[in-house]
One Martini backbone bead per residue (centre of mass of N, CA, C, O) as a GRO file, in nm:
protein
  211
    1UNK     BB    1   0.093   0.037   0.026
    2UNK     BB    2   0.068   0.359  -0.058
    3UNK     BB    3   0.182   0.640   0.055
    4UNK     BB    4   0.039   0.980   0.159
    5UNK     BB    5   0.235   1.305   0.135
    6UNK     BB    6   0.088   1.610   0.226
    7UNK     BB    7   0.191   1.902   0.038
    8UNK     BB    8   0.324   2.200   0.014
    9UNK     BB    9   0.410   2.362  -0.299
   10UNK     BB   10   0.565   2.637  -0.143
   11UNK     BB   11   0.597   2.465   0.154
   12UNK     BB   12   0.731   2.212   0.218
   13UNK     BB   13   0.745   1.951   0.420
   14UNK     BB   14   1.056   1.778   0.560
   15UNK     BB   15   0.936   1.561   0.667
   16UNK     BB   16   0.809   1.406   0.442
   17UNK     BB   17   1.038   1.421   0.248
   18UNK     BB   18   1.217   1.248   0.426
   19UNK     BB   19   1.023   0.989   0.395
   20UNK     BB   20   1.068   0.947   0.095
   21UNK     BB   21   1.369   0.926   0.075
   22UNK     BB   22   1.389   0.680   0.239
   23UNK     BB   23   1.197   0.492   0.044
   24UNK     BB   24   1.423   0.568  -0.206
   25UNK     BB   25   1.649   0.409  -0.034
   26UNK     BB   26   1.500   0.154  -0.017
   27UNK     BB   27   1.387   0.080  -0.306
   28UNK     BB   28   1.145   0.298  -0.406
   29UNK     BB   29   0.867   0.427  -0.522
   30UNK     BB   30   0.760   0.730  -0.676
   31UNK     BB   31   0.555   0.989  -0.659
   32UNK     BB   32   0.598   1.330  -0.836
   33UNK     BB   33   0.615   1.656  -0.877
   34UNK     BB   34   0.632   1.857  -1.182
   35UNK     BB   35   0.636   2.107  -1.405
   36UNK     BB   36   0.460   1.902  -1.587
   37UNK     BB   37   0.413   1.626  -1.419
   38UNK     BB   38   0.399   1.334  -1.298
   39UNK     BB   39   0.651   1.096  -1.155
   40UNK     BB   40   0.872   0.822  -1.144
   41UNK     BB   41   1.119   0.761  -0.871
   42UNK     BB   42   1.432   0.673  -0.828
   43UNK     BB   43   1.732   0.531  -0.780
   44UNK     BB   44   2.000   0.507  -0.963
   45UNK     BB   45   2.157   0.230  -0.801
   46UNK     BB   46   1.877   0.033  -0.866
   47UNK     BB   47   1.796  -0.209  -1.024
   48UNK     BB   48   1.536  -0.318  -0.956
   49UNK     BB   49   1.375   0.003  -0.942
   50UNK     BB   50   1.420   0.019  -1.258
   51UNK     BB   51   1.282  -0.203  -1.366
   52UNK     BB   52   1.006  -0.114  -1.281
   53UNK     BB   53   0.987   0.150  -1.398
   54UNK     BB   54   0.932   0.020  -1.661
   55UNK     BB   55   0.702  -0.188  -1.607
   56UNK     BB   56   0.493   0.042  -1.558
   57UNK     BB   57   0.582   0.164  -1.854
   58UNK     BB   58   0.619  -0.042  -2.064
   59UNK     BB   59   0.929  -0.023  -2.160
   60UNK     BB   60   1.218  -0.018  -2.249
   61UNK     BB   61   1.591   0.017  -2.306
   62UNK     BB   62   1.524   0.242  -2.549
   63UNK     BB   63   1.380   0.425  -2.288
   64UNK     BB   64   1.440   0.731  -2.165
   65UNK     BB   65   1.574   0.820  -1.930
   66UNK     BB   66   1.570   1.028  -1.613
   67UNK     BB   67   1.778   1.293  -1.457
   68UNK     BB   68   1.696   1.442  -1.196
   69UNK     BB   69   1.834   1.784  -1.141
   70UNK     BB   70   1.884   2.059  -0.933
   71UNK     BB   71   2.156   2.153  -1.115
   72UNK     BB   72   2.438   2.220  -1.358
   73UNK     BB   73   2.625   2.031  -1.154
   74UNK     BB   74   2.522   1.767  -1.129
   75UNK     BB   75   2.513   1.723  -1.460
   76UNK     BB   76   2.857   1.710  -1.459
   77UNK     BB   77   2.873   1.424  -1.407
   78UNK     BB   78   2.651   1.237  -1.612
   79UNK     BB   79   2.755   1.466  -1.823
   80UNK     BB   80   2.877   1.550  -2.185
   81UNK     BB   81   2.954   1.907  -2.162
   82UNK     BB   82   3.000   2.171  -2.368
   83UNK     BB   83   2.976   2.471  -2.410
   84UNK     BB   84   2.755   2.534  -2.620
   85UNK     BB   85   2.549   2.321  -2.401
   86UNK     BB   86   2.533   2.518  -2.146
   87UNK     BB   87   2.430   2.775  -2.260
   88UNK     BB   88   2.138   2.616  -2.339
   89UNK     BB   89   2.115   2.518  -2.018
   90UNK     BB   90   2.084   2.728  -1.889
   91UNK     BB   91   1.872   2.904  -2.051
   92UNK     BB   92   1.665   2.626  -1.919
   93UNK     BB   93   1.735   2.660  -1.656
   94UNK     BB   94   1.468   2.591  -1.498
   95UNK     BB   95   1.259   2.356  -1.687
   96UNK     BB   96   1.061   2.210  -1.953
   97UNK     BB   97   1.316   2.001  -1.999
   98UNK     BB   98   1.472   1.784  -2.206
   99UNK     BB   99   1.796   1.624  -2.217
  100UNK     BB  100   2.018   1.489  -2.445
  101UNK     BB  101   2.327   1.298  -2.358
  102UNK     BB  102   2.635   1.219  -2.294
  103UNK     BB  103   2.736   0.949  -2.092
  104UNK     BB  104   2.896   0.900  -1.811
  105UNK     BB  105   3.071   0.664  -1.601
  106UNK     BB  106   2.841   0.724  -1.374
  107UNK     BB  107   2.664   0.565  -1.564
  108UNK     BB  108   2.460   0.306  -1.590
  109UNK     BB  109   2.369   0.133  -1.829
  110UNK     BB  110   2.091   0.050  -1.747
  111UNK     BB  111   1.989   0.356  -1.828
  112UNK     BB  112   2.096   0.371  -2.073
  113UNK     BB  113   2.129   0.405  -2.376
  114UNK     BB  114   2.263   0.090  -2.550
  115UNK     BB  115   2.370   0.246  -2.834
  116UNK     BB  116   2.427   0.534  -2.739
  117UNK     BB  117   2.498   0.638  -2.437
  118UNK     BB  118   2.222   0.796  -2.326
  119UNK     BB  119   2.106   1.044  -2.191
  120UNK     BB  120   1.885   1.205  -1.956
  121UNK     BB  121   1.836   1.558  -1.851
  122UNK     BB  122   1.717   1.757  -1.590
  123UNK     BB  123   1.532   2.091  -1.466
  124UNK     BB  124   1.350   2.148  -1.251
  125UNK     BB  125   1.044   2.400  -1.187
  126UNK     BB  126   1.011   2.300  -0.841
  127UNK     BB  127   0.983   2.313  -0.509
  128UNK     BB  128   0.925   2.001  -0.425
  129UNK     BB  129   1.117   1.891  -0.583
  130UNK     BB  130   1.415   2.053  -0.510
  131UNK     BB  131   1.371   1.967  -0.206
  132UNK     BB  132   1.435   1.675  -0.240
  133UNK     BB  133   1.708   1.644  -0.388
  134UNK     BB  134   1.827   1.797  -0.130
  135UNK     BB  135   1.776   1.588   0.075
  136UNK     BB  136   1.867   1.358  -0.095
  137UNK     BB  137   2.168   1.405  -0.257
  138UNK     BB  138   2.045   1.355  -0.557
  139UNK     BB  139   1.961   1.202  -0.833
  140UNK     BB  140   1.677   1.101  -1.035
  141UNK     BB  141   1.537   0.877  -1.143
  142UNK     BB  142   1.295   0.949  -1.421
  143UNK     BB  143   0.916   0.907  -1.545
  144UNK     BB  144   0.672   0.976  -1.668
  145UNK     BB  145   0.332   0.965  -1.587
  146UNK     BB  146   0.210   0.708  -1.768
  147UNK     BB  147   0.024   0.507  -1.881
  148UNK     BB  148  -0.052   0.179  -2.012
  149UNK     BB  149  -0.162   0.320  -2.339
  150UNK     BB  150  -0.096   0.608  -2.309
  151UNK     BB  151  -0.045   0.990  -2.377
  152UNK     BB  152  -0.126   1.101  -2.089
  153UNK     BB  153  -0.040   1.212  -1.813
  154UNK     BB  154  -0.029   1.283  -1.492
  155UNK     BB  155  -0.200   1.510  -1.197
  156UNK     BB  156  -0.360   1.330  -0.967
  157UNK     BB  157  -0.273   1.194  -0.674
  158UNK     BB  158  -0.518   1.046  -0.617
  159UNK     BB  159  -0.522   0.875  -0.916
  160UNK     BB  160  -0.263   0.769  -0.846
  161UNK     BB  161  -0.301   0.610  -0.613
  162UNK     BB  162  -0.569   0.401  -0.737
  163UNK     BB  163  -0.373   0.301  -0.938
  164UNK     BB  164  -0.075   0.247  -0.767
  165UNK     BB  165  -0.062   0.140  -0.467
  166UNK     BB  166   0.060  -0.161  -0.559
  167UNK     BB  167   0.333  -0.028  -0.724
  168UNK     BB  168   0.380   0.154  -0.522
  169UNK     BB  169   0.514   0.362  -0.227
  170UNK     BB  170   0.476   0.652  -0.324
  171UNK     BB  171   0.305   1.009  -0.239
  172UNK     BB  172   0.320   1.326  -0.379
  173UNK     BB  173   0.137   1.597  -0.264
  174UNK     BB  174   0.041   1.911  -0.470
  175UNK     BB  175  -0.111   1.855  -0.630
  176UNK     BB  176  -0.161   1.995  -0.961
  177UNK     BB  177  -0.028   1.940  -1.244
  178UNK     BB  178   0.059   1.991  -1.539
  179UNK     BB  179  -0.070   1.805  -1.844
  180UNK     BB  180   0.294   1.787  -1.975
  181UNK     BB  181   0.523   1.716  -2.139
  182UNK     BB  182   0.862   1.741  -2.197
  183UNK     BB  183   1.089   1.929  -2.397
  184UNK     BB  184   1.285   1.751  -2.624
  185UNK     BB  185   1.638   1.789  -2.649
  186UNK     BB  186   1.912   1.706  -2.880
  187UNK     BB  187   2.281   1.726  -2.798
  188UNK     BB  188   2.464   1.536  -2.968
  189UNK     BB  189   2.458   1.715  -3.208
  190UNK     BB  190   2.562   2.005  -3.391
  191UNK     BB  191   2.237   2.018  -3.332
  192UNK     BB  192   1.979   2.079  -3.225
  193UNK     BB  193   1.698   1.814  -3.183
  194UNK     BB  194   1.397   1.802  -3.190
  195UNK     BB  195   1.238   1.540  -3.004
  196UNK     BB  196   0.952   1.687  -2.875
  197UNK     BB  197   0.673   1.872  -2.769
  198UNK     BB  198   0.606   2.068  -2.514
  199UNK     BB  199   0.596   2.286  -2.252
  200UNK     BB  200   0.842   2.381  -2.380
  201UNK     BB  201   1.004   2.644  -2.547
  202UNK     BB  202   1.196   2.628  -2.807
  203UNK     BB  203   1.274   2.930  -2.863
  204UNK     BB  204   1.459   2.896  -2.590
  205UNK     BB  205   1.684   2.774  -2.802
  206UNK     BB  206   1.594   2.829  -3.117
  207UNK     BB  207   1.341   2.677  -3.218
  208UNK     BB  208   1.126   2.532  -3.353
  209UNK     BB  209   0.856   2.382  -3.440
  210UNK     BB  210   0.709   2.086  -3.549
  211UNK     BB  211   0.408   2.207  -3.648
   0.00000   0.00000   0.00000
């Protein structure tokens, strides 16, 4: 049976926040507010848990997972990044936007893409999320919270209790969040390449749109 941890969005309290990092620490999977929708974290080096994490959203090892990092200090363990790519995440940071990056090797392999060598990483712009990652004292591994077969986000940490109860160890309630994915920006080649259109705008960053 998934705690159930009503925080406050702009104020979240330290104590339910430090049990749900406790729980993440021992191997459980949490959902979490984040500035695009609810996701799904768990810890980076439990391999356990990230396989869980995959088999919840029914995805291969070809779908990259994401770790949300506090700030771009934490991203540069994880991610190789040169000036003209780092220039572009201050830019964008924090805010709703994933950056897929070459995976530096702090990063498990099984959790980076298997021929690509690549991961995803992101700094969000939330509250409850920042003060968590500050608690947790690292970053998270995490995936959108879409249901199997679905294509929309999930938003509702009550509806998200209901239906993954006992399949999550905790939700982190901050009440709702925007109901929309993040703005996925490949960052690998010579050139930015849109490959997601979400809620972060690409113009900040120079691109069109995909539409």
């Amino acid at each position: 049976m998934a705690q159930f941890f009503e925080v406050h969005p702009d104020n979240p309290q330290g104590r339910l926040l430090k049990q749900a990092g406790q729980i993440l620490h021992g191997g459980g999977i949490v959902a979490i507010p984040t500035d695009s929708s609810y996701a799904l974290v768990c810890h980076i080096d439990d391999k356990g848990a990230a396989e869980r994490l995959r088999q919840l959203r029914q995805v291969d090892e070809k779908h990259h997972l994401t770790l949300l990092c506090r700030d771009l200090s934490e991203l540069a363990s994880y991610a190789r990044v040169d000036n003209r790519q780092y220039r572009l995440l201050k830019h964008a940071t924090p805010g709703p936007y994933t950056f897929i990056l070459e995976a530096t090797k702090e990063v498990p392999r099984r959790v980076s893409h298997p021929s690509r060598r690549t991961i995803g990483l992101r700094v969000p712009d939330h509250r409850v999320t920042q003060e968590l990652l500050a608690l947790f004292g690292q970053p998270l591994l995490a995936t959108t919270l879409i249901g199997p077969g679905e294509e929309e986000p999930m938003n509702d940490p009550v509806e998200i209790r209901a239906r993954f109860e006992k399949q999550i160890q905790a939700v982190v309630d901050a009440g709702a969040c925007p109901m929309e994915p993040t703005t996925v920006v490949d960052l690998t080649h010579d050139e930015p390449v849109l490959v997601r259109l979400g809620r972060g705008d690409p113009a900040t960053l120079g691109l069109g749109s995909t539409e």
